[in-house]
PDB file of C-alpha atoms and ligand atoms in Angstrom:
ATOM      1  CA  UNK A 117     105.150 140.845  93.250  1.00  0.00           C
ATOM      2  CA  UNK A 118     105.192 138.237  95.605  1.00  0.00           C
ATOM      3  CA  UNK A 119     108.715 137.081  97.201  1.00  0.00           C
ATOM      4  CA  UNK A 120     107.364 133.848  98.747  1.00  0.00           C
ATOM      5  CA  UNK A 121     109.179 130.647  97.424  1.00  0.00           C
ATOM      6  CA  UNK A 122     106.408 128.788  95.117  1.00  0.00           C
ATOM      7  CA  UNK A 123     106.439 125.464  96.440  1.00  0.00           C
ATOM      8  CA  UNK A 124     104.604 122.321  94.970  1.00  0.00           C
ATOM      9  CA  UNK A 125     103.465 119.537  97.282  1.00  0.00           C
ATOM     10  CA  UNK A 126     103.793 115.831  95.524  1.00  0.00           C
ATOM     11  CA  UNK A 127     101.681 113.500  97.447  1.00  0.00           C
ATOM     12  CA  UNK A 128     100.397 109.672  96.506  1.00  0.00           C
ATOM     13  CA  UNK A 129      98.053 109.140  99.630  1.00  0.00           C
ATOM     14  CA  UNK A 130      95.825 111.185 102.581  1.00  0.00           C
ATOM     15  CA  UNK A 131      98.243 114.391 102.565  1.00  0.00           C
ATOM     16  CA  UNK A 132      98.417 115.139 106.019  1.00  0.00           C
ATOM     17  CA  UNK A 133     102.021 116.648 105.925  1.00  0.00           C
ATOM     18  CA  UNK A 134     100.631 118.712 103.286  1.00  0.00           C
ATOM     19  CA  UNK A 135      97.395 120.071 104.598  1.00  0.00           C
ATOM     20  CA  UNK A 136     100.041 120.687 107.551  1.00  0.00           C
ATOM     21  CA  UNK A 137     102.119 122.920 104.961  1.00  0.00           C
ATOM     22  CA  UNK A 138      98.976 124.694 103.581  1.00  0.00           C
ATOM     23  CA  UNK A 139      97.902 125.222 107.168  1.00  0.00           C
ATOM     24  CA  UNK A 140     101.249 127.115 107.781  1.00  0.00           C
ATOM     25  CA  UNK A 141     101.335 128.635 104.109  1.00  0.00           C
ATOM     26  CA  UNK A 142      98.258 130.278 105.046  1.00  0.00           C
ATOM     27  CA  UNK A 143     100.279 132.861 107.714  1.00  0.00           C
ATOM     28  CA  UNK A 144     101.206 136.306 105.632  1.00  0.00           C
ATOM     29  CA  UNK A 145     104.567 136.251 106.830  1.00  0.00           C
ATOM     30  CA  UNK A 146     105.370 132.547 105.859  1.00  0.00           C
ATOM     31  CA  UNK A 147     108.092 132.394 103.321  1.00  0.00           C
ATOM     32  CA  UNK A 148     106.472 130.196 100.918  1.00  0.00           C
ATOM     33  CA  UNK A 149     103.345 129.212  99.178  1.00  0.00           C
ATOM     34  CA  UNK A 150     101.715 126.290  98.101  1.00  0.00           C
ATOM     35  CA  UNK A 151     101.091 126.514  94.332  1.00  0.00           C
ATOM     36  CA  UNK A 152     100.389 123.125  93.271  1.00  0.00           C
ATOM     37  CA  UNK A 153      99.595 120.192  94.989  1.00  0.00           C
ATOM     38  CA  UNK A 154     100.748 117.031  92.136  1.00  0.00           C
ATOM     39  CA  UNK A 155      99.727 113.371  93.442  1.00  0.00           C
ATOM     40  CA  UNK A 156     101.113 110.572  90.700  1.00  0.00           C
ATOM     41  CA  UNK A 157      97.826 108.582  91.992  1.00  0.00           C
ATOM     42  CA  UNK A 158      94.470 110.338  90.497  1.00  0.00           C
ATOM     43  CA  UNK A 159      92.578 108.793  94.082  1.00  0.00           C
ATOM     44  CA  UNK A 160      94.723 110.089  96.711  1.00  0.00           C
ATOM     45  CA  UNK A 161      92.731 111.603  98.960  1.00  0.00           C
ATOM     46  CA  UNK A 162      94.887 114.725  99.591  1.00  0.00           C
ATOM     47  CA  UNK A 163      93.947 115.859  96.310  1.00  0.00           C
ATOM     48  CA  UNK A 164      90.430 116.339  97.595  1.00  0.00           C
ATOM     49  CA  UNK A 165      91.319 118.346 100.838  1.00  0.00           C
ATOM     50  CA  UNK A 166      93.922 120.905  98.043  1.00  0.00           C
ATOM     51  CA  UNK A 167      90.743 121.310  95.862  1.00  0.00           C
ATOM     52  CA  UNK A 168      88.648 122.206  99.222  1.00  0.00           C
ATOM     53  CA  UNK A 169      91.795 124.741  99.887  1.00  0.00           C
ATOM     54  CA  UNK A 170      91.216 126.419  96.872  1.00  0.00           C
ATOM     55  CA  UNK A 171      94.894 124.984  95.924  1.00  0.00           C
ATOM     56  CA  UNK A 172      95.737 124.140  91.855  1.00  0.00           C
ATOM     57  CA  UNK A 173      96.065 120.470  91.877  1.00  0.00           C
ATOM     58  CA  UNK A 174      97.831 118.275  89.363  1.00  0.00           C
ATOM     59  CA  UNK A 175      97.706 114.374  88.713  1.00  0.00           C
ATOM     60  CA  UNK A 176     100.753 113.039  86.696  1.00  0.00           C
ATOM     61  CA  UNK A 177      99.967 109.208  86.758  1.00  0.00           C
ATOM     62  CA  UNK A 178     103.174 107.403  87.541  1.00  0.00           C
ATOM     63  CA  UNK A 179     101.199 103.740  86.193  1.00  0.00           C
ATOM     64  CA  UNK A 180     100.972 105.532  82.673  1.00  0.00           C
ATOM     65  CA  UNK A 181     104.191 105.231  82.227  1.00  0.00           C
ATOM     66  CA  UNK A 182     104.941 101.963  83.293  1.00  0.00           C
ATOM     67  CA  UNK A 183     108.952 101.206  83.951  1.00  0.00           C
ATOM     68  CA  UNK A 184     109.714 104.207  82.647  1.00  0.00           C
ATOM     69  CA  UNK A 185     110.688 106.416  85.484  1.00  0.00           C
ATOM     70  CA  UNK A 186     112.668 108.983  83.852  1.00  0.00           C
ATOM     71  CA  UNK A 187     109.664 109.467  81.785  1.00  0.00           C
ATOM     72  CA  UNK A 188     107.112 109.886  84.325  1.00  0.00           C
ATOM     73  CA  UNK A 189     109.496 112.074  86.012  1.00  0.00           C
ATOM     74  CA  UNK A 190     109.795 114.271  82.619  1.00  0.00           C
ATOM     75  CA  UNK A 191     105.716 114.536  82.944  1.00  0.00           C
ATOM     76  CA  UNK A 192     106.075 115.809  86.635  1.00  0.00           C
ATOM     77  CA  UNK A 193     108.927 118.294  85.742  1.00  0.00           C
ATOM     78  CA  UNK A 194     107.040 119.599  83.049  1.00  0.00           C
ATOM     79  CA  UNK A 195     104.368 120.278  85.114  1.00  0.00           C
ATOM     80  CA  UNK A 196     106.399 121.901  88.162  1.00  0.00           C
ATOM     81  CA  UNK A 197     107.872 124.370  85.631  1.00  0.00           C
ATOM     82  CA  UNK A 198     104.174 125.111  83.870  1.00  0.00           C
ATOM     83  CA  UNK A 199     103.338 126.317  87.366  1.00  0.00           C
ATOM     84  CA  UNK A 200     106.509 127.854  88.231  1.00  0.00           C
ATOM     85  CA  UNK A 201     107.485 125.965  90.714  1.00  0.00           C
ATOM     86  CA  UNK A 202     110.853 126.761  92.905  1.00  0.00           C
ATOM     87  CA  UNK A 203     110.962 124.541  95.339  1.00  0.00           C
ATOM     88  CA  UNK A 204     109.256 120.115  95.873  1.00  0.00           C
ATOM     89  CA  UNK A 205     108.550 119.034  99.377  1.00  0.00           C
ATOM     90  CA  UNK A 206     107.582 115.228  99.114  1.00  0.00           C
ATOM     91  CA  UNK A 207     105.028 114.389 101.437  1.00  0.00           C
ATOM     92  CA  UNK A 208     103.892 110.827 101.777  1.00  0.00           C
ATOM     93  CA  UNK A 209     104.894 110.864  97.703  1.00  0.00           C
ATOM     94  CA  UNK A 210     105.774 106.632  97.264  1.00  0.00           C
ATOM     95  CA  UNK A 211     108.234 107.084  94.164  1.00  0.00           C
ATOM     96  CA  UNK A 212     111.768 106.835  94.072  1.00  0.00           C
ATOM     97  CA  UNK A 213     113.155 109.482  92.413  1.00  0.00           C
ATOM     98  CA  UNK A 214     115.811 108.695  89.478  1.00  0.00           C
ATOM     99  CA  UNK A 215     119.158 110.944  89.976  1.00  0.00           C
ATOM    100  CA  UNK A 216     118.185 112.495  86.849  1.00  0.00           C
ATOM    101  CA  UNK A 217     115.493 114.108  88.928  1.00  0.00           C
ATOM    102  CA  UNK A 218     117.582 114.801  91.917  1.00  0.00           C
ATOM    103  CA  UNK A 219     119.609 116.474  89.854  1.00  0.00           C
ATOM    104  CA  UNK A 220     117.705 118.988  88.520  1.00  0.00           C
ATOM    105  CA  UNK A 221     116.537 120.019  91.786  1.00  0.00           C
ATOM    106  CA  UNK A 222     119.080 119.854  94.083  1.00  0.00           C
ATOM    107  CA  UNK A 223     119.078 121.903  97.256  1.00  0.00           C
ATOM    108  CA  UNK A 224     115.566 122.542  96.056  1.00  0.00           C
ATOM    109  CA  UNK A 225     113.588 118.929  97.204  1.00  0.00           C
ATOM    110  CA  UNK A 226     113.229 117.907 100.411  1.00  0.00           C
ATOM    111  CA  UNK A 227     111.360 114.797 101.763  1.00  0.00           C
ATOM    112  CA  UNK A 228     109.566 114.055 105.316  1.00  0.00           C
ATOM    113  CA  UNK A 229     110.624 110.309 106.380  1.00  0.00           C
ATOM    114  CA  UNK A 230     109.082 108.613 109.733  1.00  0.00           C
ATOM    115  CA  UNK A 231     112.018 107.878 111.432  1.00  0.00           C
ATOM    116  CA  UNK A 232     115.099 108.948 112.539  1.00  0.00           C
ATOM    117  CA  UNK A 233     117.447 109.002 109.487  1.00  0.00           C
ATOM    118  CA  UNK A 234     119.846 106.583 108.740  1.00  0.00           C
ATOM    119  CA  UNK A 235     117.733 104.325 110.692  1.00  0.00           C
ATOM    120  CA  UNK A 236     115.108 102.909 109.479  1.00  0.00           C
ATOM    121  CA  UNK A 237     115.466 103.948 105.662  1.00  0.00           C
ATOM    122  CA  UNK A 238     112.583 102.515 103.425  1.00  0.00           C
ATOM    123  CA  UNK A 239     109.028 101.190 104.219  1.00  0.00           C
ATOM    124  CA  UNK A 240     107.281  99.995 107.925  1.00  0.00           C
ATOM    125  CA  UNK A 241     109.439 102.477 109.781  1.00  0.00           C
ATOM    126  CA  UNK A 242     107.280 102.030 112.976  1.00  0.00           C
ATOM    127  CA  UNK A 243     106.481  98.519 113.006  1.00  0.00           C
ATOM    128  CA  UNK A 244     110.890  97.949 112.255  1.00  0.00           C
ATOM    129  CA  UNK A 245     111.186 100.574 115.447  1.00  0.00           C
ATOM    130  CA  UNK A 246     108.990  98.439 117.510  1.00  0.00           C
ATOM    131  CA  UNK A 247     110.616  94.781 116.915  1.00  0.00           C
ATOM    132  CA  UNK A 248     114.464  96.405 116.840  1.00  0.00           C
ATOM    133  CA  UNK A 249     113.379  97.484 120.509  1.00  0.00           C
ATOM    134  CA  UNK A 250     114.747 101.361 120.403  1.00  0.00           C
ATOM    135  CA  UNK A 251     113.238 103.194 123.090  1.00  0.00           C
ATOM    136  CA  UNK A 252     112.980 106.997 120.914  1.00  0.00           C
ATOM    137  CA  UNK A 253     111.925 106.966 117.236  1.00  0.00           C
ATOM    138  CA  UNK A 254     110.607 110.106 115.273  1.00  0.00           C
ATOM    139  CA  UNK A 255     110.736 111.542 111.940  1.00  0.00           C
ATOM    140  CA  UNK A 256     113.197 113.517 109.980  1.00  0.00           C
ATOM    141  CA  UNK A 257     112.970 115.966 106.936  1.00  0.00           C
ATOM    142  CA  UNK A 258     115.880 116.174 105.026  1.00  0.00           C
ATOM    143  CA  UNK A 259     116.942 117.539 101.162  1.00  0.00           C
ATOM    144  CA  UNK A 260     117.006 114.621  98.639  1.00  0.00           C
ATOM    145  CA  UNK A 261     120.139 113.203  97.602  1.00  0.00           C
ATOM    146  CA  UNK A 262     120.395 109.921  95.504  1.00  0.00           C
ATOM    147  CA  UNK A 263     119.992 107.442  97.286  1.00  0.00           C
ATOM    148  CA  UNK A 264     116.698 105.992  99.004  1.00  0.00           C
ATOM    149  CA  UNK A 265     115.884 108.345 102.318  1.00  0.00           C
ATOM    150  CA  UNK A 266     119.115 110.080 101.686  1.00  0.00           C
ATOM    151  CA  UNK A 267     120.203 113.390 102.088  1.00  0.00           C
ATOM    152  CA  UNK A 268     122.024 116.492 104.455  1.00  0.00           C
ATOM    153  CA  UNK A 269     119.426 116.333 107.673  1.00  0.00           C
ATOM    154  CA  UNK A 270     117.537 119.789 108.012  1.00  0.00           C
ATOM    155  CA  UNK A 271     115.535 118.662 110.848  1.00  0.00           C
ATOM    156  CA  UNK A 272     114.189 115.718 113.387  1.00  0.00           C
ATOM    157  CA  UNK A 273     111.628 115.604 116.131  1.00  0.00           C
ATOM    158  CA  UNK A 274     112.275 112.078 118.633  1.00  0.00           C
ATOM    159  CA  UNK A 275     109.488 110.613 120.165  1.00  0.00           C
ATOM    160  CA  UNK A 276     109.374 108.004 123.273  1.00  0.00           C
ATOM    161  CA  UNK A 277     108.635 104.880 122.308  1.00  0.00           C
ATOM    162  CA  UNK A 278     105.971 103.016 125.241  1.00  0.00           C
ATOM    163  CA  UNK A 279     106.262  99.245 126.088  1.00  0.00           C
ATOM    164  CA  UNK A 280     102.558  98.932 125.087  1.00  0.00           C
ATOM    165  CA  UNK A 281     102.802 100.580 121.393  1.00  0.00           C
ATOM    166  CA  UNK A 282     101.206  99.415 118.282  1.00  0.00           C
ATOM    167  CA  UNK A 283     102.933 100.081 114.924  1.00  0.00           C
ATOM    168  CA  UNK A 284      99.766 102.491 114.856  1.00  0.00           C
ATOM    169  CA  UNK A 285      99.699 104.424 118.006  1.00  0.00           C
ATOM    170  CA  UNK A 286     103.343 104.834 117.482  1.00  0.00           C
ATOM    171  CA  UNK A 287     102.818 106.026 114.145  1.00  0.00           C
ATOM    172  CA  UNK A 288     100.094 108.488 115.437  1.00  0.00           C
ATOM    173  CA  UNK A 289     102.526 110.169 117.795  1.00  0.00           C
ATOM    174  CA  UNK A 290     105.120 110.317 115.205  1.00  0.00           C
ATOM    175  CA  UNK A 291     102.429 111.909 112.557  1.00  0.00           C
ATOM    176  CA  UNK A 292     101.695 114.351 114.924  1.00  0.00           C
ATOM    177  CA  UNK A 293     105.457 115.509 115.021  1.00  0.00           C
ATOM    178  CA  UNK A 294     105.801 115.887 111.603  1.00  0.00           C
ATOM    179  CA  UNK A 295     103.098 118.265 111.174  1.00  0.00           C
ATOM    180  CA  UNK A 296     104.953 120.272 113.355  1.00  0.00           C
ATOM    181  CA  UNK A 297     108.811 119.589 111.813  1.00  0.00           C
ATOM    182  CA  UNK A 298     107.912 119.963 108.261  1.00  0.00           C
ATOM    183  CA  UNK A 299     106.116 123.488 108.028  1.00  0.00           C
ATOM    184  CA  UNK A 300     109.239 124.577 110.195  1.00  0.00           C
ATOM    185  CA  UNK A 301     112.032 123.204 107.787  1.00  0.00           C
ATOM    186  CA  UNK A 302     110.125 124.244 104.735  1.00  0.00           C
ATOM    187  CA  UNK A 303     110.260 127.752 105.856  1.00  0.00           C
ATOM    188  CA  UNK A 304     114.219 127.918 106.719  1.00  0.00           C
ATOM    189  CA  UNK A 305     114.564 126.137 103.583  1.00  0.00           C
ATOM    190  CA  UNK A 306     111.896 128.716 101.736  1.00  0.00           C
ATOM    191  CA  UNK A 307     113.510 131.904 103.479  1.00  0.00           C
ATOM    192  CA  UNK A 308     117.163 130.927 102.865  1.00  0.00           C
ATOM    193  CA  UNK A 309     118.992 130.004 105.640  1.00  0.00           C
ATOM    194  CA  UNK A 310     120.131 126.455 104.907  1.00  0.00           C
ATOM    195  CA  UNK A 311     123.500 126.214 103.854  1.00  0.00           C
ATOM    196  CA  UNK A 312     124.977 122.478 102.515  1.00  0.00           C
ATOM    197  CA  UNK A 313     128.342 122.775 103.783  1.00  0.00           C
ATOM    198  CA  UNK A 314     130.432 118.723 103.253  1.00  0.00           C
ATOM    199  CA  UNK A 315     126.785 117.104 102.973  1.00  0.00           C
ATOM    200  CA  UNK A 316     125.730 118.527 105.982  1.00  0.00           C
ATOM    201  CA  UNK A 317     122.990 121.082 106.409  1.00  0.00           C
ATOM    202  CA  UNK A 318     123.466 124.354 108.501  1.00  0.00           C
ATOM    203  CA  UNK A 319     120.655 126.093 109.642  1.00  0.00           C
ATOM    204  CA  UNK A 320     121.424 129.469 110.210  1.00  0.00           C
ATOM    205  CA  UNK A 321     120.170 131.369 113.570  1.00  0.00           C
ATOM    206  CA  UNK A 322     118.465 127.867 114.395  1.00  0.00           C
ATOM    207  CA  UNK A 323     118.939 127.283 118.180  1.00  0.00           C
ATOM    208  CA  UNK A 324     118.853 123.643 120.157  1.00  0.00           C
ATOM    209  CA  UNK A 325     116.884 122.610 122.920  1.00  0.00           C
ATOM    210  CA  UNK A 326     118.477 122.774 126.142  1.00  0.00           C
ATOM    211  CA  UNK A 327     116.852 119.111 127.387  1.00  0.00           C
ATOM    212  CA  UNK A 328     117.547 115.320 126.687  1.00  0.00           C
ATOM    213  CA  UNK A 329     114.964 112.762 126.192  1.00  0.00           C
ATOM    214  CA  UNK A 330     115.335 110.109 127.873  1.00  0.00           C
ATOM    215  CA  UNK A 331     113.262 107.004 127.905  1.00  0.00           C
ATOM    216  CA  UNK A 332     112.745 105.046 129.983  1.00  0.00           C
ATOM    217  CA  UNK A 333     112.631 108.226 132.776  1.00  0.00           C
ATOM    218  CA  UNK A 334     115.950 107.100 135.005  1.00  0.00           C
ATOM    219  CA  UNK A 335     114.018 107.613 138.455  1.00  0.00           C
ATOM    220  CA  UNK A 336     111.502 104.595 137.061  1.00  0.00           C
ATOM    221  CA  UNK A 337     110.674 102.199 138.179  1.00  0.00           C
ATOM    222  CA  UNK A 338     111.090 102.723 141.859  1.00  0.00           C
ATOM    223  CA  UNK A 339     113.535 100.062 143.270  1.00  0.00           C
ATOM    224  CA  UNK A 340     111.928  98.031 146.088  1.00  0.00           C
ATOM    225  CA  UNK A 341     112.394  99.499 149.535  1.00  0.00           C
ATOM    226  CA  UNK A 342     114.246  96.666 151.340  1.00  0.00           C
TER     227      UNK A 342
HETATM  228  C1  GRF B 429     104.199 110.228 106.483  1.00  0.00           C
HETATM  229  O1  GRF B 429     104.417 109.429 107.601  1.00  0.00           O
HETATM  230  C2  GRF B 429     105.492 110.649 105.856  1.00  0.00           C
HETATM  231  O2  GRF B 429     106.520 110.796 106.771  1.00  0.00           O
HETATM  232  C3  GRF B 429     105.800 109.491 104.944  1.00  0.00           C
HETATM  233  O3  GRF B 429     104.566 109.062 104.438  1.00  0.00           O
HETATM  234  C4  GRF B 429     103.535 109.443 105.346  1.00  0.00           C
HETATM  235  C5  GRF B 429     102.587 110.277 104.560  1.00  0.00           C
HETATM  236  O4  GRF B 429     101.464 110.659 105.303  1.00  0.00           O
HETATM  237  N1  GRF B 429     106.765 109.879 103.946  1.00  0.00           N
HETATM  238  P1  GRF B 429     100.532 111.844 104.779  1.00  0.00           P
HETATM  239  O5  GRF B 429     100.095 111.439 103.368  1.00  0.00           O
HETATM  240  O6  GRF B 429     101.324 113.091 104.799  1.00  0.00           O
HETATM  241  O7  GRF B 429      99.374 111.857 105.723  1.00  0.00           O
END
């Protein structure tokens, strides 16, 4: 019998973070696999790229249901249990989730957000970044608490921020980061070692960088040789 953590990946769009997670998944000693991918929109194109994985793919149409959310979210739950599901990552998956939800599978449901939590909760992460002026944005994957981008902190990658970036190219380098972020916090999360301790996550046996960011570089620009 397998001991890898049976994860499902709930998408709505292109499923990058989770082609990211299958990409990782597909390592023998990963601690988890993906079982299902579930997308609450039957044309998101992620769906396509799980079939082409040879991943079981589910579509659990959130518009069926109208304003019912606990309803819809009854559909999905059924679902994650039919498959035997143990553990949700939400990647790029645009519902909020009622605490009724939450609930059921705390500890267990973890999110990827582009920016770095608390700022920037919500939509337009990048394009907010750019006009508030901050000089290192990035992304964050945390568990799912109640409220909207909520949630202990497992991870975050920073970025610099350029004085020529688009909401796009900023994006881009951002996207690239979580790719790398969430397969990482999946796996502490699949094999174990992340303890809630006062809403804060521990990560045990992770270790910190030894370097600072910092942008702009302090040497730059040259000052003017009088
Ligand atoms: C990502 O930026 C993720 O952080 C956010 O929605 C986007 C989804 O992109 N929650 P993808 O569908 O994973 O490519």
């Amino acid at each position: 019998m397998s001991a890898r953590a049976r994860v499902a990946a709930l998408i709505s769009g292109r499923g990058s973070n989770m082609a990211a997670l299958l990409a990782a998944a597909r390592a023998p000693d990963y601690p988890a696999e993906i079982a299902l991918v579930l997308s609450n929109r039957p044309d998101a194109a992620g769906l396509g790229v799980a079939r082409e994985a040879g991943v079981a793919t589910a579509v659990v149409e959130s518009r069926r249901f109208g304003r019912d959310r606990e309803a819809f979210e009854r559909a999905l739950d059924a679902e994650l249990e039919r498959y035997g599901i143990g553990l949700v990552a939400l990647a790029g998956f645009m519902r909020v989730l009622t605490p009724w939800f939450v609930r059921r599978w705390a500890g267990r449901l973890v999110n990827i957000h582009p920016s770095l939590l608390p700022a920037f909760p919500g939509l337009d992460t990048h394009a907010r970044a750019l006009a508030a002026g901050v000089r290192i944005h990035g992304c964050t994957v945390h568990l799912v608490g109640e409220g909207v981008d909520e949630g202990p902190i497992l991870a975050q990658a920073a970025v610099p921020v350029r004085g020529d970036d688009t909401p796009e190219t900023l994006a881009a380098r951002v996207l690239a980061e979580e790719h790398r972020l969430y397969p990482a916090a999946l796996a502490w999360l699949a094999a174990g070692l992340v303890r809630v301790e006062c809403g804060r996550a521990r990560i045990q046996g992770a270790a910190a960088p030894e370097a600072a960011l910092l942008n702009p570089l302090p040497d730059t620009p040259r000052l003017p040789t009088p």
